[in-house]
CSV table of C-alpha atoms and ligand atoms in Angstrom, one decimal:
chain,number,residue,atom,x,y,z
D,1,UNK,CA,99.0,105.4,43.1
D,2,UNK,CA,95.8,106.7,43.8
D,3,UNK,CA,94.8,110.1,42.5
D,4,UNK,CA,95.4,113.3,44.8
D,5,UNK,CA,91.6,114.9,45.1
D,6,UNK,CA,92.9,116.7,48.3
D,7,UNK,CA,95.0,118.9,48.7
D,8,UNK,CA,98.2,118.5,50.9
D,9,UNK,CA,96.7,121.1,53.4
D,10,UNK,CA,93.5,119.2,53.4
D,11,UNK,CA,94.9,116.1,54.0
D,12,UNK,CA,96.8,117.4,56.9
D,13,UNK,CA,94.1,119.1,58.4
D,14,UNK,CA,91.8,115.5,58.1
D,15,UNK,CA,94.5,114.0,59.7
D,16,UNK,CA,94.9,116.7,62.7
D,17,UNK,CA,91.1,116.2,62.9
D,18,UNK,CA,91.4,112.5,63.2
D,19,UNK,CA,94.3,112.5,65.8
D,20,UNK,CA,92.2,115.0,68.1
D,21,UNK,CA,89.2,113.0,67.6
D,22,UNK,CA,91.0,109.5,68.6
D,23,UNK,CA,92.8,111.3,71.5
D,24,UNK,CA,89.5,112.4,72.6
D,25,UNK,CA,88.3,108.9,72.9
D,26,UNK,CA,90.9,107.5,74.6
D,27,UNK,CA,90.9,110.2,76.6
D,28,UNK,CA,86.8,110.1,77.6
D,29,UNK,CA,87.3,106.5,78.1
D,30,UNK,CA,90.1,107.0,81.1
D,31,UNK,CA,87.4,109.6,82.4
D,32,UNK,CA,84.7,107.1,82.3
D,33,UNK,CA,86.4,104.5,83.8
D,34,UNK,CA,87.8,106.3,86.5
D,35,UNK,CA,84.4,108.1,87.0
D,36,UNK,CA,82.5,104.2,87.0
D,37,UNK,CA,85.9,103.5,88.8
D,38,UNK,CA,84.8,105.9,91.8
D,39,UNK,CA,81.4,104.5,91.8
D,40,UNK,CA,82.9,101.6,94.0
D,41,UNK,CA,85.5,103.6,95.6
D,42,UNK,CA,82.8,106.0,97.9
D,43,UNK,CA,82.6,106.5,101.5
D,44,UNK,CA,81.5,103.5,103.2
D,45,UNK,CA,82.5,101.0,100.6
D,46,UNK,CA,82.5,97.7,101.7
D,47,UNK,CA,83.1,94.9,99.1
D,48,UNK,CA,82.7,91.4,100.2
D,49,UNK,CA,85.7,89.2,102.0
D,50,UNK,CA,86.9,85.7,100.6
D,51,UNK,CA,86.9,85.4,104.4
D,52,UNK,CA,84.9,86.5,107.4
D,53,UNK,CA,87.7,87.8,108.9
D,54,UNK,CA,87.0,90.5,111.6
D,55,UNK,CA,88.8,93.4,112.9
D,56,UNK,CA,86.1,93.8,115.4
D,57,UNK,CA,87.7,90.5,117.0
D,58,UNK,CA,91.7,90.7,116.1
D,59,UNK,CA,92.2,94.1,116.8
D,60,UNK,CA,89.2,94.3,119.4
D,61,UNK,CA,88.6,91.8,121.6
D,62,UNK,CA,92.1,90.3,121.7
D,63,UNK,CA,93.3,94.0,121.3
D,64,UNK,CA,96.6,92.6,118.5
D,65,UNK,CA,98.5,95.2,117.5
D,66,UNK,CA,97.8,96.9,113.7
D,67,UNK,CA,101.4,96.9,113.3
D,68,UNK,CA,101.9,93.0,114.2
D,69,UNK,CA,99.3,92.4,110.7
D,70,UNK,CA,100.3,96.0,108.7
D,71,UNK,CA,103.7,95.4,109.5
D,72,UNK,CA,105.3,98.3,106.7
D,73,UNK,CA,103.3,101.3,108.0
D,74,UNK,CA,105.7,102.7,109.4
D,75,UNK,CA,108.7,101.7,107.4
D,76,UNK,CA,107.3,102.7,103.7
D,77,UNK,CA,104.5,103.9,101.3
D,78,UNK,CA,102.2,100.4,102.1
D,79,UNK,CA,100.9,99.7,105.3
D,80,UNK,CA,100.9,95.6,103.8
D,81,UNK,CA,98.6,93.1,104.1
D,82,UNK,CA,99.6,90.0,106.2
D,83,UNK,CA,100.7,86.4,104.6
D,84,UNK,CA,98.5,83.3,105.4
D,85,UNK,CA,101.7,82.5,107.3
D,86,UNK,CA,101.0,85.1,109.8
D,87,UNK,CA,97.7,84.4,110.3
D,88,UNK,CA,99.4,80.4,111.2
D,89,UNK,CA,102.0,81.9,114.1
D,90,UNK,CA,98.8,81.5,116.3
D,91,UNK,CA,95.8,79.7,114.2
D,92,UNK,CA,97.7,76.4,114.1
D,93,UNK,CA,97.0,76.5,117.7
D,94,UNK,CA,94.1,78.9,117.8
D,95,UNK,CA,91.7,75.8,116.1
D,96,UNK,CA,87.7,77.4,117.1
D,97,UNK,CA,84.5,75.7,117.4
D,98,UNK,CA,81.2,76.6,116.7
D,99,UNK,CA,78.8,75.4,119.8
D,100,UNK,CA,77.9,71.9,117.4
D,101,UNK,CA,81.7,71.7,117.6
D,102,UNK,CA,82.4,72.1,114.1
D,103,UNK,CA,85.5,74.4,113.0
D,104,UNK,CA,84.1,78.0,112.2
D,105,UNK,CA,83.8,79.1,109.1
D,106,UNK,CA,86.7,81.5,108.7
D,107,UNK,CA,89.1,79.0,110.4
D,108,UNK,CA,88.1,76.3,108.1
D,109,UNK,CA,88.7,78.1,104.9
D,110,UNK,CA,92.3,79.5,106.6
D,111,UNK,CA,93.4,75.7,107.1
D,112,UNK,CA,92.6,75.6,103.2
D,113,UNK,CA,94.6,78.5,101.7
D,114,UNK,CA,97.8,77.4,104.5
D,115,UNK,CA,96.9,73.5,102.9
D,116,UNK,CA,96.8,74.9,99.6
D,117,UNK,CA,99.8,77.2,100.1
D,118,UNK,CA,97.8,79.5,98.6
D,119,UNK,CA,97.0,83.5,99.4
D,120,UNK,CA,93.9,84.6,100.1
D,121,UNK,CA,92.5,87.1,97.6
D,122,UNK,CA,91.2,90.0,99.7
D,123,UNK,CA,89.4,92.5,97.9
D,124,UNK,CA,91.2,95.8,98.0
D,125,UNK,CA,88.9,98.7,100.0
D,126,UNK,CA,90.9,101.7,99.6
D,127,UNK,CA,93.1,102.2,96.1
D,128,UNK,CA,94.3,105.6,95.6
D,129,UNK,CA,94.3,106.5,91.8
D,130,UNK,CA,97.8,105.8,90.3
D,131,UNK,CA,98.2,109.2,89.7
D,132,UNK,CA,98.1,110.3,93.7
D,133,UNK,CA,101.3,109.3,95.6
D,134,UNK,CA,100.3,108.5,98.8
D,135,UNK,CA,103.0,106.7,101.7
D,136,UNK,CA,102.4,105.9,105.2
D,137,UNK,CA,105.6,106.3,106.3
D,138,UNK,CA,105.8,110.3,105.9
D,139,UNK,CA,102.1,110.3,108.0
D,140,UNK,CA,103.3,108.0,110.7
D,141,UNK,CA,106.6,109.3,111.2
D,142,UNK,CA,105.9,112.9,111.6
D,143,UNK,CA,105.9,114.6,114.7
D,144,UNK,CA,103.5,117.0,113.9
D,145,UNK,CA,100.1,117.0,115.8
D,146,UNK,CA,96.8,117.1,114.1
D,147,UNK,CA,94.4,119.5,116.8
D,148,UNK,CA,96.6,118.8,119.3
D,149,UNK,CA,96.6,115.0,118.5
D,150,UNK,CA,99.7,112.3,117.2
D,151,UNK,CA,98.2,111.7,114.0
D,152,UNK,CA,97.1,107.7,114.3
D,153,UNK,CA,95.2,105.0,112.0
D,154,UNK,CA,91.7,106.1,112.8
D,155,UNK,CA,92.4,109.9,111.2
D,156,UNK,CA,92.4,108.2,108.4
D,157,UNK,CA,90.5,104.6,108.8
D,158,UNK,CA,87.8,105.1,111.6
D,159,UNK,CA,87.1,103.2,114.6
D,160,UNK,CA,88.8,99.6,112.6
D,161,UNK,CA,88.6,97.7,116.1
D,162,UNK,CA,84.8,97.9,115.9
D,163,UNK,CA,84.9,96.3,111.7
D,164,UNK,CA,83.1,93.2,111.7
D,165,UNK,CA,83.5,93.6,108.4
D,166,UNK,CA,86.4,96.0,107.2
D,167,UNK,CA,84.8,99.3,104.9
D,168,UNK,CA,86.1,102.6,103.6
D,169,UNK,CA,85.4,105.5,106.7
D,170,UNK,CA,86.5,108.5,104.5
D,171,UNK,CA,86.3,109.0,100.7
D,172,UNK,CA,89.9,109.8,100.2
D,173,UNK,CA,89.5,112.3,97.8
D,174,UNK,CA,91.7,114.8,97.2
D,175,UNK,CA,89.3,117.4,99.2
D,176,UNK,CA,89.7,115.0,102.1
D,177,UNK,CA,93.7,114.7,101.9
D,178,UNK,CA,93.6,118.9,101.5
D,179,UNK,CA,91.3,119.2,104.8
D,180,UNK,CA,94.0,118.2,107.1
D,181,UNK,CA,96.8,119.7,104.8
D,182,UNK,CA,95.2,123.0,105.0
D,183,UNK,CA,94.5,123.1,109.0
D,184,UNK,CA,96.6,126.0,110.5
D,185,UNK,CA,100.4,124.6,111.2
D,186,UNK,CA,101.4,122.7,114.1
D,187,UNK,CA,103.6,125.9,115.8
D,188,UNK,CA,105.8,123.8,117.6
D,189,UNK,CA,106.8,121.1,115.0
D,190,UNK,CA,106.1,123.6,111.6
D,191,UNK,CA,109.4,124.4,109.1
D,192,UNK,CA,110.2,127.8,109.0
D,193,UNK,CA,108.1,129.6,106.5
D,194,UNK,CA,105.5,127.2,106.7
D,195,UNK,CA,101.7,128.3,106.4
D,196,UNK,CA,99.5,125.3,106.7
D,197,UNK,CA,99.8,121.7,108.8
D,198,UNK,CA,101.1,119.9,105.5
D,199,UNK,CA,102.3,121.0,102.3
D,200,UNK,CA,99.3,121.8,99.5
D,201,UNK,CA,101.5,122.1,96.5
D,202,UNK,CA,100.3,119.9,93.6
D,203,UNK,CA,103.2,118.1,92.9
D,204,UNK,CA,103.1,117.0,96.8
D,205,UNK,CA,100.5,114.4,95.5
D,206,UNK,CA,100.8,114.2,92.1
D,207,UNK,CA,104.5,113.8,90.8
X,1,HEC,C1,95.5,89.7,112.8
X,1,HEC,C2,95.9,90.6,111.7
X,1,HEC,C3,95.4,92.0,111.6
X,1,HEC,C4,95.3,92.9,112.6
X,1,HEC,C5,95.8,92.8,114.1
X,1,HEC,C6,94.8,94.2,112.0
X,1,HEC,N1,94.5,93.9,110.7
X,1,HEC,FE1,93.9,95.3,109.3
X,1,HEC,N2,93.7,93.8,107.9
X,1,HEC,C7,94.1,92.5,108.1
X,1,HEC,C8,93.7,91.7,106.9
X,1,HEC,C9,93.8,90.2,106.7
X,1,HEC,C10,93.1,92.6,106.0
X,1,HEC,C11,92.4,92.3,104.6
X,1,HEC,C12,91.0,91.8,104.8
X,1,HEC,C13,90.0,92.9,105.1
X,1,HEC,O1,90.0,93.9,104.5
X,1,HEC,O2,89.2,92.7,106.1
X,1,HEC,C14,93.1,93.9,106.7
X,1,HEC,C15,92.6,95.1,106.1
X,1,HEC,C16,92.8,96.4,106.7
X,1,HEC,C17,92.5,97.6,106.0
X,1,HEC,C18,92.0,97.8,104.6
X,1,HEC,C19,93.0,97.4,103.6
X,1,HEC,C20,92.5,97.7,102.2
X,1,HEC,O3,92.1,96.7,101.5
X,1,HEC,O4,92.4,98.9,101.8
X,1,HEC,C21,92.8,98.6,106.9
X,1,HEC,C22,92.7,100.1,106.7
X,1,HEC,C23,93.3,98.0,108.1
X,1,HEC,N3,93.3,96.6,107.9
X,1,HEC,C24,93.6,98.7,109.3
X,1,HEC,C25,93.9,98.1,110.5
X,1,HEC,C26,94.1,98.8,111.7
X,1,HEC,C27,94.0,100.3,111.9
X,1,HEC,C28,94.4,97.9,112.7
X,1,HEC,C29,94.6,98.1,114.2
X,1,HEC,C30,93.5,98.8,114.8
X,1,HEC,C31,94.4,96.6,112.0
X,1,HEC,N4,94.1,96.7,110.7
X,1,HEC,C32,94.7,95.4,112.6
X,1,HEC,C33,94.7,92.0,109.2
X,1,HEC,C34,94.9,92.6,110.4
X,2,HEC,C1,98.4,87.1,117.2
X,2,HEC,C2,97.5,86.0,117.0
X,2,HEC,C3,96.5,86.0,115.8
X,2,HEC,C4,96.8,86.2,114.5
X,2,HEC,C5,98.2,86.6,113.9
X,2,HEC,C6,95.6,86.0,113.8
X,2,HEC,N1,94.6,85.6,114.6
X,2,HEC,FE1,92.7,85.1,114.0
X,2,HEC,N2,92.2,84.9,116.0
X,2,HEC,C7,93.0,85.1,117.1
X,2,HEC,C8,92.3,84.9,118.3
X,2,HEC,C9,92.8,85.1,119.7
X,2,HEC,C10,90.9,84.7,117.9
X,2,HEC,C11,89.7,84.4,118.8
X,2,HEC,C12,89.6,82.9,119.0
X,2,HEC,C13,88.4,82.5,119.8
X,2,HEC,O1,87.5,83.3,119.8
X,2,HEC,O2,88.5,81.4,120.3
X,2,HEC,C14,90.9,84.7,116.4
X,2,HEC,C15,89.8,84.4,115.7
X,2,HEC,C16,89.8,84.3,114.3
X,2,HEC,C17,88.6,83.9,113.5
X,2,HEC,C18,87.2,83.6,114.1
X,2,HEC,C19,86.5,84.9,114.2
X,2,HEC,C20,85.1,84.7,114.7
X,2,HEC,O3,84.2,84.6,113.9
X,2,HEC,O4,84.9,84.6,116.0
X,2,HEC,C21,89.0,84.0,112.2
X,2,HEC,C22,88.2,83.6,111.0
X,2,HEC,C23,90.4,84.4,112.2
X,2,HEC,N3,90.8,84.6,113.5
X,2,HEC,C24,91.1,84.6,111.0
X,2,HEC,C25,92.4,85.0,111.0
X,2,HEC,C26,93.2,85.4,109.8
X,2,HEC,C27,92.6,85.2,108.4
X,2,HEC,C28,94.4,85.8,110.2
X,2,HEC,C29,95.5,86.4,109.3
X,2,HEC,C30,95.2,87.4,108.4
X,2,HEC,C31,94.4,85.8,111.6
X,2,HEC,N4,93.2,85.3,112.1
X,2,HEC,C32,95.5,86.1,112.4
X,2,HEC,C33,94.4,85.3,117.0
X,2,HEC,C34,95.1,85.6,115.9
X,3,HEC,C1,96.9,110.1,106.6
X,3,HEC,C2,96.0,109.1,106.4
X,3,HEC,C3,96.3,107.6,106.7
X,3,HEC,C4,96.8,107.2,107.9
X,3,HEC,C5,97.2,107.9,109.2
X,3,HEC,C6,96.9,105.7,107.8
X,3,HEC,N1,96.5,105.3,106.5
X,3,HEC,FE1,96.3,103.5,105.8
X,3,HEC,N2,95.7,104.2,104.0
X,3,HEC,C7,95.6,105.5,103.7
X,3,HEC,C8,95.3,105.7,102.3
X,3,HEC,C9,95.1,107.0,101.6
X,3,HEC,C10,95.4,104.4,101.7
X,3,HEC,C11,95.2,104.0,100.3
X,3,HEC,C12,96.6,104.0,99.7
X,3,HEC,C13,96.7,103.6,98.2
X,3,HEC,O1,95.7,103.2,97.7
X,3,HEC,O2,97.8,103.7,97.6
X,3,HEC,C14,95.6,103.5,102.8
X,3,HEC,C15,95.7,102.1,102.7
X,3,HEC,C16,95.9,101.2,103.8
X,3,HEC,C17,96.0,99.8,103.7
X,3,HEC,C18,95.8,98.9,102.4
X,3,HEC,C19,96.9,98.9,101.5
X,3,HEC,C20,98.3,99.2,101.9
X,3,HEC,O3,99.1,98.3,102.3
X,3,HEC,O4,98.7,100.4,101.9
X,3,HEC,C21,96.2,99.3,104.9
X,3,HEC,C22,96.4,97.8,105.4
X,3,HEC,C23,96.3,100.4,105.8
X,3,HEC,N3,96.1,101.6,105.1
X,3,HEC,C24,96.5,100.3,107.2
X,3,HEC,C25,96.9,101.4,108.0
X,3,HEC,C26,97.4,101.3,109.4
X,3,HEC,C27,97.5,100.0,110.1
X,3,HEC,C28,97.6,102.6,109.8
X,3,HEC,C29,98.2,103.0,111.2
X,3,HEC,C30,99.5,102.4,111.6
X,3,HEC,C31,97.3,103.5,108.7
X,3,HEC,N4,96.9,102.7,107.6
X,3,HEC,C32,97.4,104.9,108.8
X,3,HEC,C33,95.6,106.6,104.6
X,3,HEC,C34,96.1,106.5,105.9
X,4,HEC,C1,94.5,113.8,109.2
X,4,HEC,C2,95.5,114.6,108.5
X,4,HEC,C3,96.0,114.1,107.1
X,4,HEC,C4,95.3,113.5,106.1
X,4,HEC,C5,93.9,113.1,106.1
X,4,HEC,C6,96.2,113.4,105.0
X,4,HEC,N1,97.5,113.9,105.4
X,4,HEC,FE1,99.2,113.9,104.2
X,4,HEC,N2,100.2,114.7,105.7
X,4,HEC,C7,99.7,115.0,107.0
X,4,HEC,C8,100.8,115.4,107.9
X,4,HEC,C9,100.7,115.9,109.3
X,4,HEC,C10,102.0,115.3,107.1
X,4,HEC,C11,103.4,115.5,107.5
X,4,HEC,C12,103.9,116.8,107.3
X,4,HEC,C13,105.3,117.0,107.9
X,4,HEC,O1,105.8,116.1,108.6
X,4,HEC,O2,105.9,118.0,107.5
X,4,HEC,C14,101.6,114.8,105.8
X,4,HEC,C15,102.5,114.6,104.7
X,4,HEC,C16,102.1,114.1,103.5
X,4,HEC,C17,103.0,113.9,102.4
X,4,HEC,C18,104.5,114.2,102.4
X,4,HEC,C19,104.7,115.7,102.1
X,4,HEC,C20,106.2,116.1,102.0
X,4,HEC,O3,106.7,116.6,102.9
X,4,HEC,O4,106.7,115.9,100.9
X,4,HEC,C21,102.3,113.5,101.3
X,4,HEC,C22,102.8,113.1,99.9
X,4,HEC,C23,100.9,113.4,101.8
X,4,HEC,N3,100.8,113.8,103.1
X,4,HEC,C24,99.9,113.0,101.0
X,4,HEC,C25,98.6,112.8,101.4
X,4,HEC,C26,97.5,112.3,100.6
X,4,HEC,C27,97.6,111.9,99.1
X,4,HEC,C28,96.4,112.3,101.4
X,4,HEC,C29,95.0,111.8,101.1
X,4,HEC,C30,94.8,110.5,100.4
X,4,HEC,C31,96.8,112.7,102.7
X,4,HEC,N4,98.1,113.1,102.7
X,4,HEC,C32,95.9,112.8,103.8
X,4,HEC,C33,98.4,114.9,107.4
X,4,HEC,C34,97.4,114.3,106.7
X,5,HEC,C1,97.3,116.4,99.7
X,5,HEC,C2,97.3,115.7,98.4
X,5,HEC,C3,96.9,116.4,97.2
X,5,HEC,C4,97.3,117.6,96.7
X,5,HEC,C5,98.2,118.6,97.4
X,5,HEC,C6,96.7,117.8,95.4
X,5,HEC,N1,95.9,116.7,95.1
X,5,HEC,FE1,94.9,116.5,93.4
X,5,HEC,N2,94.2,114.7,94.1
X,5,HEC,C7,94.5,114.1,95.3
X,5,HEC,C8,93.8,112.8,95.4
X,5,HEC,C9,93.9,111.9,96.6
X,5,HEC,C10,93.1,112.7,94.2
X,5,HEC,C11,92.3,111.4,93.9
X,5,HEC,C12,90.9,111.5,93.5
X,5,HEC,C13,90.3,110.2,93.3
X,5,HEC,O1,91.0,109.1,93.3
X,5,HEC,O2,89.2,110.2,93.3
X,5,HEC,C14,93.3,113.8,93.4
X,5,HEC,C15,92.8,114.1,92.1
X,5,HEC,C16,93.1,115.1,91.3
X,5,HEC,C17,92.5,115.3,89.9
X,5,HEC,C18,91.6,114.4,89.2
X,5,HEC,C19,90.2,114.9,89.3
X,5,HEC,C20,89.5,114.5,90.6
X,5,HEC,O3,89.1,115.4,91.3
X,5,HEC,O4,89.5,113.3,90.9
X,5,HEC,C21,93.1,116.4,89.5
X,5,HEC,C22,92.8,117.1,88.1
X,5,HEC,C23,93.9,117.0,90.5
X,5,HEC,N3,93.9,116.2,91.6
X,5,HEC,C24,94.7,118.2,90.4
X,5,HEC,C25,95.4,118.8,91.4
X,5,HEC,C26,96.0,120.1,91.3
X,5,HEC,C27,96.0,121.0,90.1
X,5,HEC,C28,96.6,120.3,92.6
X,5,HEC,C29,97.3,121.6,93.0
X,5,HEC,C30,96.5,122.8,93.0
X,5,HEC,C31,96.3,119.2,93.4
X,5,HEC,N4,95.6,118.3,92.7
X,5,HEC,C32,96.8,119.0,94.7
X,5,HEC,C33,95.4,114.6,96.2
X,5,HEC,C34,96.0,115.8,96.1
């Protein structure tokens, strides 16, 4: 037994110290990493691609719909990102050259992964904090306009047909999100009693 030089009031006190002080640094070290987090999460972030894949030639040039790639956009939270076995429905014909007649580079690695059976690790560019609940669904389904407009991809991910190389258009911070949930309501598609386009309570995004 080792000898009381504290007394029980002490002690506790010590120990209350000692839990606020460890819950402090657990705490500053969620803050720091989501703050170092954010770092790579700004407008215009553009990490590098396993492959040169371009939007700016899918969704551009041979104009293929979002939906046929982002199949769940409409359907749920997650827009998805297509399986190597989409890409295949047309690249095991679709087989381009450079002009010395070799493969191109992004087709080349594709024939790898589908070899491989493999999926290709694309880097995530956007990734809402887990403590924002976010779903496509309830933005593509609605009918309300946005000035005057259907809301659509671009509202929210820019001119993607012109991506040579895909890259974060808006920050999607929460002031972002509240700019369009605070615009005046849509009068002929708002719920009685309704004051702004979308609804601005906290627990609308964080639940
Ligand atoms: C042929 C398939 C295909 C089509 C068509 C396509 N995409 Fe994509 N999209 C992808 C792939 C693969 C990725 C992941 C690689 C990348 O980020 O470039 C991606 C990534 C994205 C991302 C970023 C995902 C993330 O990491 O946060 C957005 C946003 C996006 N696409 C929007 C669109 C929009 C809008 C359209 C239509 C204008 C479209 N895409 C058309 C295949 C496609
Ligand atoms: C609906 C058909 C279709 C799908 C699905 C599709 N592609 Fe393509 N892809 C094309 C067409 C068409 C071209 C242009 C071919 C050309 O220029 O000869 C192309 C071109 C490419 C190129 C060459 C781009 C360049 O540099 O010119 C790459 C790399 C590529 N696709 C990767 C992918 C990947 C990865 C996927 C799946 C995420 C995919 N494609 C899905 C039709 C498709
Ligand atoms: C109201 C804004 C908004 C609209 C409209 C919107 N997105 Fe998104 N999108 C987001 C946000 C926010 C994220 C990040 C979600 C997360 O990290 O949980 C995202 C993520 C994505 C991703 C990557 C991960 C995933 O599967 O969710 C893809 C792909 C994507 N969007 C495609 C699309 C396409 C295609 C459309 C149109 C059919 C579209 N988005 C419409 C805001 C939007
Ligand atoms: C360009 C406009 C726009 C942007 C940007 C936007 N939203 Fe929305 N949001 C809407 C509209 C319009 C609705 C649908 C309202 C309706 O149908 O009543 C909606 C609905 C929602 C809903 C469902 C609300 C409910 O009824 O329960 C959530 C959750 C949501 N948004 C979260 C977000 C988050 C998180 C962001 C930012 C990452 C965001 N939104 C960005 C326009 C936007
Ligand atoms: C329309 C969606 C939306 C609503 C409504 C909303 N938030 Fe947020 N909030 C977000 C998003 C998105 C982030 C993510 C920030 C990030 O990842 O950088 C966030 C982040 C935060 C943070 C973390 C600090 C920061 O700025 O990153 C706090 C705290 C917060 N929200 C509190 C609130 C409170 C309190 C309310 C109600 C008054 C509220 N939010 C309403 C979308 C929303």
């Amino acid at each position: 037994m080792s000898p009381t030089i504290f007394t029980r009031a002490f002690d506790q006190r010590v120990r209350t110290l000692l839990g606020v002080l460890g819950f402090s640094v657990v705490l500053g070290g969620a803050f720091g990493t989501h703050v170092l987090w954010q770092a790579n999460m700004e407008e215009g972030y553009r990490p590098a691609q396993p492959l040169p894949f371009k939007h700016s030639v899918m969704a551009g040039t041979h104009q293929i719909d979002c939906l046929y790639c982002h199949t769940e956009a409409y359907n749920g939270p997650h827009a998805g990102i297509p399986t190597v076995s989409t890409c295949m429905k047309c690249h095991k014909e679709i087989q381009t050259k450079d002009s010395e007649g070799h493969l191109k580079k992004g087709i080349a690695q594709l024939n790898e992964y589908w070899k491989k059976k493999e999926p290709i690790p694309w880097v995530k560019v956007h990734d809402l904090a887990d403590f924002v609940y976010f779903d496509h669904s309830r933005h593509m389904n609605t009918k309300k306009k946005v000035d005057g407009e259907s809301l659509t991809c671009a509202h929210c991910h820019g001119e993607v047909e012109k991506m040579d190389v895909m890259y974060r258009e808006h920050s999607l911070k929460m002031g972002w999100c509240l700019e369009c949930h605070m615009k005046a309501p849509d009068e002929e598609h708002k719920r009685p009693g309704e004051t702004t386009l979308a609804p601005i309570h906290c627990s609308t995004c964080h639940r």
